[in-house]
Coordinates of C-alpha atoms and ligand atoms in Angstrom, one line a residue:
M1 CA 55.3 16.1 36.7
R2 CA 58.7 17.5 36.7
T3 CA 59.7 20.8 36.1
E4 CA 62.8 22.7 36.7
W5 CA 62.1 25.1 38.9
Y6 CA 65.6 24.1 40.9
K7 CA 67.2 26.3 37.5
E8 CA 66.6 30.0 38.8
D9 CA 67.3 28.8 42.4
S10 CA 70.0 28.6 44.6
F11 CA 70.9 26.5 47.6
Y12 CA 72.4 26.7 51.3
Q13 CA 74.1 23.8 52.5
I14 CA 74.1 22.7 56.1
W15 CA 76.7 20.7 57.7
I16 CA 74.3 20.3 60.9
R17 CA 76.9 19.0 63.5
S18 CA 78.6 22.6 63.6
F19 CA 76.0 25.0 61.9
K20 CA 74.1 26.2 65.0
D21 CA 72.9 24.3 68.6
G22 CA 70.1 25.1 69.8
N23 CA 69.4 23.4 73.2
G24 CA 73.4 24.0 74.1
D25 CA 75.6 20.6 74.2
G26 CA 78.0 22.1 72.1
I27 CA 76.3 20.4 68.9
G28 CA 74.4 21.7 66.5
D29 CA 71.1 20.6 65.7
L30 CA 67.7 21.3 64.5
K31 CA 66.9 23.3 66.8
G32 CA 69.3 26.0 66.1
V33 CA 68.4 25.0 62.5
L34 CA 64.9 26.5 63.6
E35 CA 66.6 29.7 65.2
K36 CA 68.2 30.5 61.9
L37 CA 66.0 30.0 59.0
E38 CA 64.9 33.7 58.6
Y39 CA 69.0 34.0 58.4
V40 CA 69.4 31.6 55.4
K41 CA 66.7 33.1 53.8
S42 CA 67.8 36.2 54.3
L43 CA 71.0 35.7 52.2
G44 CA 68.3 35.6 49.0
V45 CA 68.6 31.2 48.8
D46 CA 65.8 28.9 47.9
G47 CA 66.6 26.1 49.9
I48 CA 68.6 24.1 52.1
W49 CA 70.9 21.1 51.6
F50 CA 71.5 19.1 54.7
S51 CA 74.5 17.0 54.7
P52 CA 73.4 14.0 56.6
I53 CA 71.2 14.5 59.8
Y54 CA 70.4 10.7 60.6
P55 CA 71.4 8.3 62.9
S56 CA 74.8 7.7 62.7
P57 CA 78.1 6.4 64.8
N58 CA 80.0 9.2 63.1
A59 CA 82.8 7.4 61.9
D60 CA 82.0 9.6 59.1
Y61 CA 80.9 12.5 60.5
G62 CA 77.0 11.4 59.2
Y63 CA 77.6 9.3 55.9
D64 CA 78.4 6.8 57.8
I65 CA 73.6 5.7 58.2
S66 CA 72.5 3.4 60.5
D67 CA 69.1 4.3 60.1
Y68 CA 68.4 6.2 57.1
C69 CA 64.5 7.1 58.0
G70 CA 65.7 8.7 60.9
I71 CA 66.9 11.6 62.4
H72 CA 70.3 11.0 64.8
P73 CA 69.4 11.9 69.1
D74 CA 72.0 14.5 68.9
Y75 CA 70.5 16.8 66.5
G76 CA 66.9 16.4 67.6
T77 CA 63.9 14.3 66.3
M78 CA 61.8 13.6 63.2
D79 CA 58.8 15.6 64.7
E80 CA 61.5 19.0 64.9
F81 CA 63.0 17.9 61.1
R82 CA 58.8 18.0 59.9
E83 CA 58.7 21.5 62.1
V84 CA 61.9 22.9 60.6
L85 CA 60.5 21.5 56.9
L86 CA 57.3 23.2 57.7
K87 CA 58.6 26.4 58.1
A88 CA 61.7 26.7 55.7
H89 CA 58.0 25.8 53.4
E90 CA 57.0 28.6 54.5
L91 CA 59.3 30.7 54.0
G92 CA 59.9 29.1 50.5
L93 CA 63.3 27.3 51.3
K94 CA 63.3 24.1 49.6
V95 CA 64.4 21.6 51.7
V96 CA 67.3 18.9 50.1
M97 CA 68.1 15.4 51.6
D98 CA 71.1 13.4 51.3
L99 CA 70.8 10.6 49.9
V100 CA 74.0 8.2 50.7
I101 CA 73.7 4.7 49.6
N102 CA 77.1 3.3 48.3
H103 CA 77.0 2.2 51.7
T104 CA 75.9 2.0 55.0
S105 CA 77.5 1.9 58.5
D106 CA 78.4 -1.2 59.4
E107 CA 76.6 -0.4 62.2
H108 CA 73.5 -0.8 60.3
P109 CA 70.9 -3.2 61.1
W110 CA 71.6 -4.9 57.5
F111 CA 75.3 -5.3 57.8
K112 CA 74.4 -6.4 61.4
E113 CA 72.5 -9.3 59.9
S114 CA 74.4 -9.7 56.6
R115 CA 78.2 -10.1 58.6
K116 CA 76.5 -13.4 60.5
S117 CA 76.0 -15.5 58.2
R118 CA 76.3 -17.0 54.6
T119 CA 73.0 -18.0 54.3
G120 CA 70.1 -15.2 55.8
P121 CA 68.1 -12.9 54.1
Y122 CA 70.5 -10.1 53.9
A123 CA 73.7 -12.0 53.3
D124 CA 73.8 -10.6 49.6
Y125 CA 73.2 -6.9 50.8
Y126 CA 76.5 -5.9 50.9
H127 CA 80.0 -7.5 48.6
W128 CA 81.4 -10.3 50.2
K129 CA 84.2 -12.1 49.3
D130 CA 86.7 -14.6 50.1
R131 CA 90.1 -13.5 48.9
P132 CA 90.3 -9.3 49.1
N133 CA 91.0 -8.2 45.7
N134 CA 93.8 -5.6 45.4
W135 CA 91.5 -1.9 45.7
D136 CA 92.4 0.3 47.9
S137 CA 90.0 2.3 50.0
F138 CA 89.8 5.9 49.5
F139 CA 89.8 6.7 53.7
E140 CA 91.7 4.0 54.9
G141 CA 94.2 1.6 53.4
K142 CA 92.8 -2.0 51.4
A143 CA 89.2 -1.8 50.6
W144 CA 88.4 -4.9 52.1
T145 CA 87.9 -6.0 56.0
Y146 CA 88.3 -9.6 57.3
C147 CA 84.4 -10.5 59.5
P148 CA 84.9 -13.6 61.3
E149 CA 81.6 -15.0 61.8
R150 CA 81.6 -14.8 58.4
D151 CA 85.3 -16.2 57.6
Q152 CA 85.2 -13.4 55.1
Y153 CA 86.2 -10.3 53.4
Y154 CA 83.5 -7.4 52.9
L155 CA 84.2 -4.3 50.5
H156 CA 84.2 -0.7 51.5
L157 CA 85.3 2.0 49.4
F158 CA 85.5 4.6 52.0
S159 CA 86.0 3.5 56.1
V160 CA 86.3 0.4 57.7
K161 CA 83.1 1.6 58.9
Q162 CA 81.0 2.2 55.7
P163 CA 80.7 -1.5 53.8
D164 CA 79.6 -1.1 50.2
L165 CA 76.1 -2.1 49.4
N166 CA 74.9 -4.3 46.8
M167 CA 73.6 -2.7 44.6
D168 CA 73.0 -6.0 42.2
N169 CA 70.5 -7.3 44.1
P170 CA 67.0 -6.0 43.3
E171 CA 66.1 -6.2 47.6
V172 CA 69.3 -3.0 48.1
R173 CA 67.5 -1.5 44.8
E174 CA 64.0 -1.5 47.0
E175 CA 65.2 -0.7 50.5
V176 CA 66.5 2.3 48.1
K177 CA 63.1 3.5 46.8
R178 CA 61.8 2.6 50.1
I179 CA 64.2 5.3 51.3
M180 CA 63.6 7.8 49.0
R181 CA 59.7 7.7 48.8
F182 CA 60.0 8.2 52.7
W183 CA 61.5 11.4 52.7
L184 CA 59.8 12.8 48.7
D185 CA 55.8 11.5 50.4
M186 CA 57.0 14.1 54.1
G187 CA 57.7 16.8 51.0
V188 CA 61.3 17.1 50.8
D189 CA 62.0 18.5 46.7
G190 CA 64.6 16.6 45.9
F191 CA 68.3 14.5 46.7
R192 CA 71.6 15.5 46.4
E193 CA 73.1 11.7 46.0
D194 CA 76.5 10.5 47.5
V195 CA 79.1 9.2 45.6
I196 CA 76.3 7.9 43.0
T197 CA 78.6 7.1 40.3
Y198 CA 80.9 4.5 42.8
I199 CA 76.9 2.3 42.8
S200 CA 77.6 0.2 40.4
K201 CA 80.4 -2.6 40.6
R202 CA 82.5 -4.6 38.4
E203 CA 81.1 -8.2 38.3
G204 CA 83.5 -10.8 39.5
L205 CA 85.3 -7.6 41.0
P206 CA 88.9 -8.4 39.3
D207 CA 91.6 -6.7 40.3
G208 CA 92.9 -3.4 39.9
W209 CA 95.9 -1.7 38.1
P210 CA 99.0 -1.5 41.1
V211 CA 98.1 2.3 40.9
P212 CA 97.7 3.3 44.8
I213 CA 93.9 4.7 45.4
L214 CA 93.0 4.8 42.1
G215 CA 94.5 1.7 40.3
A216 CA 90.3 0.3 40.6
M217 CA 88.6 3.3 39.5
H218 CA 87.6 1.9 36.4
H219 CA 86.0 -0.3 38.0
Y220 CA 83.2 0.7 40.4
K221 CA 82.5 4.4 38.5
D222 CA 80.3 4.4 35.7
G223 CA 79.9 0.7 36.3
P224 CA 78.4 -1.7 34.2
H225 CA 74.3 -1.6 35.9
I226 CA 75.4 2.3 37.0
H227 CA 72.3 4.0 33.9
E228 CA 70.4 1.0 35.1
Y229 CA 69.9 1.2 37.6
L230 CA 69.6 5.5 38.2
R231 CA 66.4 5.2 36.0
E232 CA 64.8 2.9 38.0
F233 CA 65.0 5.5 40.7
R234 CA 64.5 8.0 38.8
A235 CA 60.7 6.4 37.9
V236 CA 60.3 7.2 41.3
T237 CA 61.4 10.8 41.5
D238 CA 59.4 10.9 38.6
D239 CA 55.9 10.7 40.5
Y240 CA 57.8 14.2 43.1
D241 CA 58.2 17.1 41.6
V242 CA 61.5 17.6 42.9
F243 CA 65.3 17.4 41.1
Q244 CA 68.3 14.9 42.0
V245 CA 71.9 16.4 42.2
G246 CA 74.3 13.8 41.9
E247 CA 78.4 13.6 43.1
G248 CA 80.4 12.1 41.4
P249 CA 84.3 12.5 42.1
M250 CA 86.3 12.1 39.1
T251 CA 83.6 12.2 36.5
W252 CA 84.4 14.3 32.8
L253 CA 82.5 16.2 31.0
R254 CA 81.7 13.9 28.4
T255 CA 80.5 10.6 31.2
A256 CA 78.6 13.0 32.8
K257 CA 76.4 14.2 29.8
S258 CA 75.6 10.1 30.0
Y259 CA 73.8 10.8 33.0
L260 CA 72.2 14.6 32.6
T261 CA 70.8 14.3 29.0
G262 CA 69.3 12.2 26.7
P263 CA 66.2 9.4 27.3
G264 CA 68.0 7.8 29.9
K265 CA 68.5 11.4 31.9
S266 CA 69.2 9.8 35.7
L267 CA 70.3 13.5 37.6
D268 CA 69.7 16.9 36.8
M269 CA 72.5 18.6 38.1
M270 CA 76.0 16.7 38.5
I271 CA 79.1 18.0 41.3
S272 CA 82.0 18.0 39.4
F273 CA 85.2 18.0 41.1
D274 CA 87.2 19.8 37.8
H275 CA 87.9 22.8 39.2
M276 CA 88.0 22.1 42.6
V277 CA 91.9 20.7 42.1
C278 CA 93.4 23.9 40.8
D279 CA 96.1 23.7 43.5
C280 CA 97.0 20.1 44.1
L281 CA 96.4 16.6 42.1
F282 CA 93.6 14.6 41.8
T283 CA 93.5 15.7 46.7
E284 CA 94.4 18.5 48.5
Y285 CA 97.0 16.7 50.1
I286 CA 99.4 16.9 47.7
P287 CA 99.3 20.0 47.7
L288 CA 100.2 21.6 44.4
P289 CA 100.3 26.4 44.1
F290 CA 96.8 27.9 42.2
S291 CA 96.4 28.1 38.8
L292 CA 93.9 30.8 37.5
L293 CA 94.3 29.0 34.1
R294 CA 93.0 25.9 35.6
Y295 CA 90.6 27.4 37.5
K296 CA 89.0 29.1 34.5
R297 CA 89.5 26.3 32.0
A298 CA 88.0 23.8 34.3
L299 CA 85.0 26.0 34.6
S300 CA 84.8 27.1 31.5
R301 CA 84.6 23.4 30.1
W302 CA 81.3 22.3 31.6
Q303 CA 80.2 25.5 30.9
Y304 CA 80.7 25.4 27.1
G305 CA 80.2 21.4 27.4
L306 CA 76.6 21.3 29.4
A307 CA 75.2 24.7 27.2
G308 CA 72.0 23.4 25.9
K309 CA 72.8 20.3 27.1
A310 CA 72.0 20.0 30.6
W311 CA 72.6 21.9 33.9
N312 CA 75.3 23.0 36.1
A313 CA 75.8 22.7 40.0
L314 CA 78.3 25.3 40.7
Y315 CA 80.0 25.9 43.8
I316 CA 83.5 26.6 45.1
E317 CA 82.9 24.9 49.3
N318 CA 81.4 23.0 50.4
H319 CA 82.2 19.5 54.0
D320 CA 84.8 17.8 52.0
H321 CA 87.2 20.6 51.0
P322 CA 88.9 23.1 52.9
R323 CA 88.1 26.8 52.4
V324 CA 88.7 28.2 49.5
I325 CA 89.7 31.6 50.7
S326 CA 92.7 29.4 51.8
R327 CA 92.9 27.7 48.8
Y328 CA 92.4 30.4 45.6
G329 CA 92.4 33.4 47.7
S330 CA 94.5 34.9 50.5
E331 CA 93.9 35.3 53.7
E332 CA 95.5 38.6 54.2
Y333 CA 92.8 40.0 51.5
R334 CA 90.3 37.6 53.2
K335 CA 87.3 40.5 52.3
E336 CA 88.7 40.9 49.1
S337 CA 89.2 37.2 47.9
G338 CA 86.6 36.0 49.0
K339 CA 83.9 38.0 46.9
T340 CA 86.2 38.0 43.9
L341 CA 85.4 33.8 44.4
A342 CA 81.8 34.7 44.8
A343 CA 82.0 36.5 42.6
S344 CA 83.9 34.1 39.9
Y345 CA 81.4 31.1 40.1
L346 CA 78.1 32.4 41.4
F347 CA 77.3 34.0 37.4
L348 CA 78.3 30.8 35.5
Q349 CA 74.7 29.0 34.1
G350 CA 73.4 26.6 36.9
T351 CA 72.3 26.7 40.5
P352 CA 74.9 27.6 43.0
F353 CA 75.1 25.7 46.3
I354 CA 77.0 28.2 49.1
Y355 CA 78.6 26.3 52.2
Q356 CA 77.7 27.5 55.5
G357 CA 80.8 30.4 57.1
Q358 CA 81.6 30.5 53.0
E359 CA 79.2 34.2 53.5
I360 CA 81.4 35.1 55.1
G361 CA 84.3 34.5 54.7
M362 CA 85.4 31.6 57.1
T363 CA 89.3 30.3 56.3
N364 CA 91.4 27.2 57.6
I365 CA 91.9 26.4 60.5
R366 CA 95.6 25.0 62.3
L367 CA 95.5 23.1 64.8
P368 CA 98.4 22.4 66.9
D369 CA 98.5 18.4 67.2
I370 CA 96.8 15.9 64.6
N371 CA 94.6 14.2 67.7
D372 CA 92.4 17.5 67.9
Y373 CA 91.6 16.3 64.3
A374 CA 88.4 14.7 64.5
D375 CA 88.2 13.7 60.1
V376 CA 88.9 10.3 59.6
S377 CA 90.7 10.9 56.3
T378 CA 92.6 13.7 57.9
R379 CA 93.7 11.3 60.5
H380 CA 94.6 8.5 58.2
N381 CA 96.2 11.0 55.5
F382 CA 98.4 12.3 58.9
S383 CA 99.5 8.4 60.0
T384 CA 100.0 7.1 56.2
Y385 CA 102.1 9.6 54.1
H386 CA 105.2 11.9 54.3
L387 CA 106.6 9.6 57.2
K388 CA 109.8 10.6 56.5
K389 CA 109.2 14.7 57.6
T390 CA 108.8 16.0 60.7
I391 CA 105.8 16.5 62.7
E392 CA 105.8 19.5 61.5
E393 CA 105.9 19.4 57.9
R394 CA 103.5 17.2 58.2
M395 CA 100.9 19.3 59.8
E396 CA 101.5 21.3 57.0
Y397 CA 99.8 18.9 54.8
I398 CA 97.2 18.6 57.7
Y399 CA 96.8 22.1 57.3
R400 CA 96.4 22.8 53.5
S401 CA 93.7 19.7 53.0
S402 CA 92.3 18.8 55.8
R403 CA 88.2 18.4 55.9
D404 CA 87.6 19.3 59.0
S405 CA 88.9 23.2 58.0
A406 CA 85.4 23.7 57.0
R407 CA 83.9 21.6 59.6
T408 CA 84.5 23.7 62.7
P409 CA 81.7 25.7 63.9
L410 CA 79.4 28.6 62.3
Q411 CA 81.1 32.4 63.7
W412 CA 77.6 33.8 64.5
S413 CA 78.9 36.5 66.4
G414 CA 82.7 37.6 68.3
G415 CA 80.8 36.5 72.4
K416 CA 81.4 32.7 73.8
N417 CA 81.9 30.4 71.8
A418 CA 81.3 32.7 69.1
G419 CA 77.9 32.2 69.6
F420 CA 77.2 28.8 68.3
T421 CA 76.4 27.4 71.2
D422 CA 76.1 28.2 75.0
A423 CA 77.8 24.8 76.7
E424 CA 81.0 25.4 77.9
T425 CA 83.3 24.4 74.8
A426 CA 81.8 23.2 71.3
W427 CA 82.1 19.4 69.8
F428 CA 85.2 20.9 68.4
A429 CA 87.5 23.8 67.9
I430 CA 86.7 27.3 66.7
N431 CA 88.4 28.9 64.1
G432 CA 90.3 31.1 66.5
N433 CA 89.7 34.1 64.2
F434 CA 86.2 34.2 65.1
A435 CA 85.9 37.6 67.1
E436 CA 86.3 39.8 63.9
V437 CA 85.0 36.5 61.3
N438 CA 81.2 36.7 62.4
V439 CA 77.4 36.7 61.0
E440 CA 77.3 39.7 63.5
E441 CA 80.0 41.7 62.2
E442 CA 79.5 41.0 58.7
E443 CA 75.7 41.8 59.4
K444 CA 77.2 46.0 60.2
D445 CA 79.4 46.4 57.6
P446 CA 78.2 47.1 54.2
L447 CA 82.0 46.1 52.6
S448 CA 81.1 43.0 53.6
I449 CA 81.1 39.4 51.8
L450 CA 78.0 38.7 53.6
H451 CA 76.2 41.5 52.1
F452 CA 78.4 40.7 48.7
Y453 CA 76.2 37.5 48.4
R454 CA 73.5 38.8 49.3
E455 CA 73.6 41.6 46.5
A456 CA 75.1 38.8 44.3
L457 CA 72.4 36.3 44.8
A458 CA 70.0 38.8 44.1
L459 CA 71.4 40.2 40.8
R460 CA 71.8 36.8 39.5
K461 CA 67.8 35.7 40.1
R462 CA 67.2 39.6 38.6
E463 CA 68.8 38.7 35.5
K464 CA 68.3 36.7 32.6
A465 CA 71.4 37.1 31.5
L466 CA 72.8 35.4 34.5
L467 CA 70.4 32.7 34.6
Y468 CA 69.8 31.3 31.0
G469 CA 72.5 33.2 28.7
K470 CA 75.5 32.2 26.8
Y471 CA 78.3 32.3 28.6
R472 CA 82.0 33.2 27.1
L473 CA 85.6 32.9 28.7
L474 CA 87.3 36.2 27.5
S475 CA 91.3 36.8 27.7
P476 CA 91.3 32.1 28.3
L477 CA 94.9 32.7 28.8
D478 CA 94.8 36.1 31.3
R479 CA 97.2 34.7 34.3
H480 CA 95.9 37.2 36.3
F481 CA 92.1 37.8 35.5
F482 CA 88.8 35.4 35.3
A483 CA 86.2 37.3 32.7
Y484 CA 83.8 36.2 30.8
E485 CA 80.1 37.1 29.2
R486 CA 76.6 36.3 29.8
T487 CA 74.5 36.9 26.6
Y488 CA 70.7 36.6 27.0
G489 CA 68.4 36.9 23.8
G490 CA 69.5 38.7 20.4
E491 CA 68.6 35.7 18.0
K492 CA 65.5 33.7 20.1
E493 CA 63.7 34.4 23.5
A494 CA 64.3 30.9 25.6
S495 CA 61.4 29.6 27.5
R496 CA 62.5 28.8 30.4
E497 CA 60.6 25.2 30.3
N498 CA 61.8 24.8 27.1
S499 CA 65.3 25.1 27.3
A500 CA 68.6 25.2 29.1
D501 CA 69.9 28.4 27.7
A502 CA 69.0 31.1 25.4
G503 CA 68.7 28.8 22.5
G504 CA 64.9 28.3 23.1
T505 CA 62.1 27.1 21.4
G506 CA 60.4 30.6 20.7
D507 CA 61.0 32.2 17.6
R508 CA 60.3 35.9 19.1
R509 CA 63.6 38.0 18.5
A510 CA 64.1 39.3 22.2
A511 CA 67.0 42.7 22.8
E512 CA 70.1 41.4 23.5
E513 CA 71.9 42.2 27.2
Q514 CA 74.9 41.4 28.0
I515 CA 76.3 41.0 31.2
L516 CA 80.8 41.0 31.6
V517 CA 81.8 39.8 34.7
V518 CA 85.6 40.6 35.6
C519 CA 87.5 39.5 38.3
H520 CA 91.0 40.2 39.6
F521 CA 92.8 37.3 41.2
G522 CA 96.3 39.0 43.1
R523 CA 97.4 40.9 45.3
E524 CA 99.0 43.4 43.3
P525 CA 97.1 45.9 41.5
G526 CA 96.3 45.0 37.7
T527 CA 94.8 46.5 34.7
F528 CA 92.2 44.7 32.3
R529 CA 92.4 45.2 28.7
V530 CA 88.7 45.2 27.8
P531 CA 88.1 42.9 25.1
R532 CA 87.8 44.6 21.4
S533 CA 84.0 43.3 21.6
W534 CA 83.1 45.3 24.9
R535 CA 85.1 48.3 24.0
G536 CA 83.4 51.9 24.2
R537 CA 80.6 49.9 24.6
K538 CA 77.8 51.8 27.0
A539 CA 77.6 49.5 30.2
R540 CA 76.0 50.3 34.1
L541 CA 78.4 48.7 36.5
I542 CA 75.8 46.7 38.3
L543 CA 77.8 45.1 41.5
D544 CA 81.5 45.7 42.0
T545 CA 83.4 44.7 45.4
E546 CA 84.2 48.0 46.7
N547 CA 80.3 49.4 46.6
R548 CA 80.9 51.5 43.4
H549 CA 78.1 50.5 41.7
T550 CA 75.7 52.3 43.8
G551 CA 73.9 54.9 41.7
A552 CA 76.2 54.2 38.7
G553 CA 75.0 55.6 35.8
E554 CA 75.4 54.5 32.3
E555 CA 79.1 54.7 30.9
T556 CA 81.4 54.6 28.5
L557 CA 83.4 51.5 29.5
P558 CA 86.9 52.2 29.7
D559 CA 89.9 50.4 27.7
K560 CA 91.0 49.4 30.1
L561 CA 88.8 47.9 33.9
S562 CA 91.5 49.1 37.7
F563 CA 91.5 46.9 40.8
G564 CA 93.5 46.5 43.6
A565 CA 94.0 43.2 45.4
Y566 CA 91.6 40.6 44.7
G567 CA 88.5 42.5 43.3
A568 CA 86.0 41.6 41.0
Q569 CA 83.0 44.2 38.7
V570 CA 80.0 43.0 36.1
Y571 CA 78.5 45.1 34.2
K572 CA 75.8 45.2 32.3
A573 CA 76.0 46.0 28.5
C574 CA 72.9 48.6 27.2
A575 CA 71.2 47.2 24.2
R576 CA 73.5 47.1 21.3
E577 CA 72.9 50.4 18.5
E578 CA 72.4 47.3 15.6
N579 CA 69.3 45.5 17.7
H580 CA 67.2 49.0 17.7
G581 CA 64.5 49.3 16.5
K582 CA 64.1 45.0 15.4
Ligands
TEU601 O1 82.8 12.4 49.2 C1 83.1 11.4 48.8 C2 84.7 11.8 48.3 O2 84.7 11.8 46.5 C3 85.2 13.1 48.6 O3 85.2 12.1 50.2 C4 86.8 12.2 48.9 O4 87.5 11.2 48.4 C5 87.2 12.9 50.1 O5 86.7 14.4 50.5 C6 89.0 13.5 49.7 O6 89.4 14.4 49.7 C7 81.7 12.0 49.9 C8 81.1 12.4 51.1 O7 80.8 13.7 50.3 C9 82.0 13.0 51.8 O8 81.4 13.8 52.9 C10 81.9 11.2 51.9 O9 83.5 11.2 53.0 C11 82.3 10.3 51.3 O10 81.1 10.5 50.0 C12 81.7 8.8 52.1 O11 80.2 9.4 51.7
CA602 CA1 73.0 20.8 70.4

């Protein structure tokens, strides 16, 4: 039986290599995770999403899998994983695994077999062609690489070492189901499904438009059999009480609904990218100034679009994007903007995901040389684009865009190697700001980003309005403030099982609860004009980035709210007069 437990939950994403080293070899591992589970729990989250921890040659740091049912020796053993799972469950933390089935590693046994001959049992596990078409890969030039043994080319939408699986082959789909059951039977609580919207390719793999990288997308994004295949996988999870969140790069709202709603529903949530391109054009490698209007619009589009129909996945960071403070906030006002960014998304409707290090406000790294970078896409971008510019200018693009900024070791303390490892050096460079930005320091500081996350997550769990309330964007054209309200009850009472928001099926009238969230983006002090519907109402400051709310009583909301550089205030209105006695 499937319940919708994930709606009130929030998740912490672990990219294990940089989370915590437990055995002193400089690389994060399961032992380190085990040590830090209480810390994760202390944030107030309800679960963990593990980016891939499976055996992998690490051409794309785990997203190139060579054994779906194993643990990478760098990270430990299956027994250690079972121990983590058990302890997580004891602490009340769910565990969600990354399911990467668009491609495998070229070192996966299936591919090793497949490349040998055109007739063997694995011959059709991948996409092979005598002549490549014109598709580009996302990471490394053309999407086709020649293989002399077969005298054919294989398709790889990502790196050369990530051949795309041929999902049209029913045997491949059976393999996927076996992998899913393997982890589900072990007790994991769901999957985050990597580029899941790309797994069905157009028959014949025709040429795309002559446009770099994106030109062939319409031949594999939301492909011809995608819903059929995902429904097969959904039938597997139907036997377990788990959820599935899919990653859908460049998936628009309307398409997302085809996955998230109706009898053919195949996913519970979609990781969308709309709000992650508010300071760039398609990719962080083509930078633009941050636009708060775009951010508000993108988030609001999904809030309105899915209301009452489906559930959102909420995030502002993960292992694929540079740190959000460096992008949408301000490193100079790190603390203020880090908290403001938290408030800007944690109180929307959906299940929040928090990426390791986000909760302490980690920022981007600037390494002197391109060879200091590990990420395949970072290195490829450097060697391919803006070649007429100077090395310094090209490095500036890397600083703006590199995924490695999100992959530096987590800063646990101001001590040696930021408390990440006892080894002489960590596997990857540690951000130079670790003396100031680390878990230990933030534990001590009541005004830290860390404490703000804790408070915000606890508040979200407490307030029905923040979980299920109706969303409304306020002052949509304001360029310095992102303000929204959440309204719960008032009409009909929601019931958790049957509805995605407050428009539930019960018929009891509930007292209306309303929450106002105001986030200030900008270095200059600013004043927010309270919208008419809120002016003069009795409300209580229930959270703010300067801790003025502690002990704040009920007050009449002023017409204007003042803010310093960045900042957020959250008010809860007392029941409206007209609702009294109803
Ligand atoms: O990401 C898919 C994806 O679209 C991004 O990789 C994007 O192309 C990239 O960030 C450039 O901006 C998923 C994983 O999250 C990512 O880590 C993997 O590298 C990728 O799939 C391939 O598995
Ligand atoms: Ca280790």
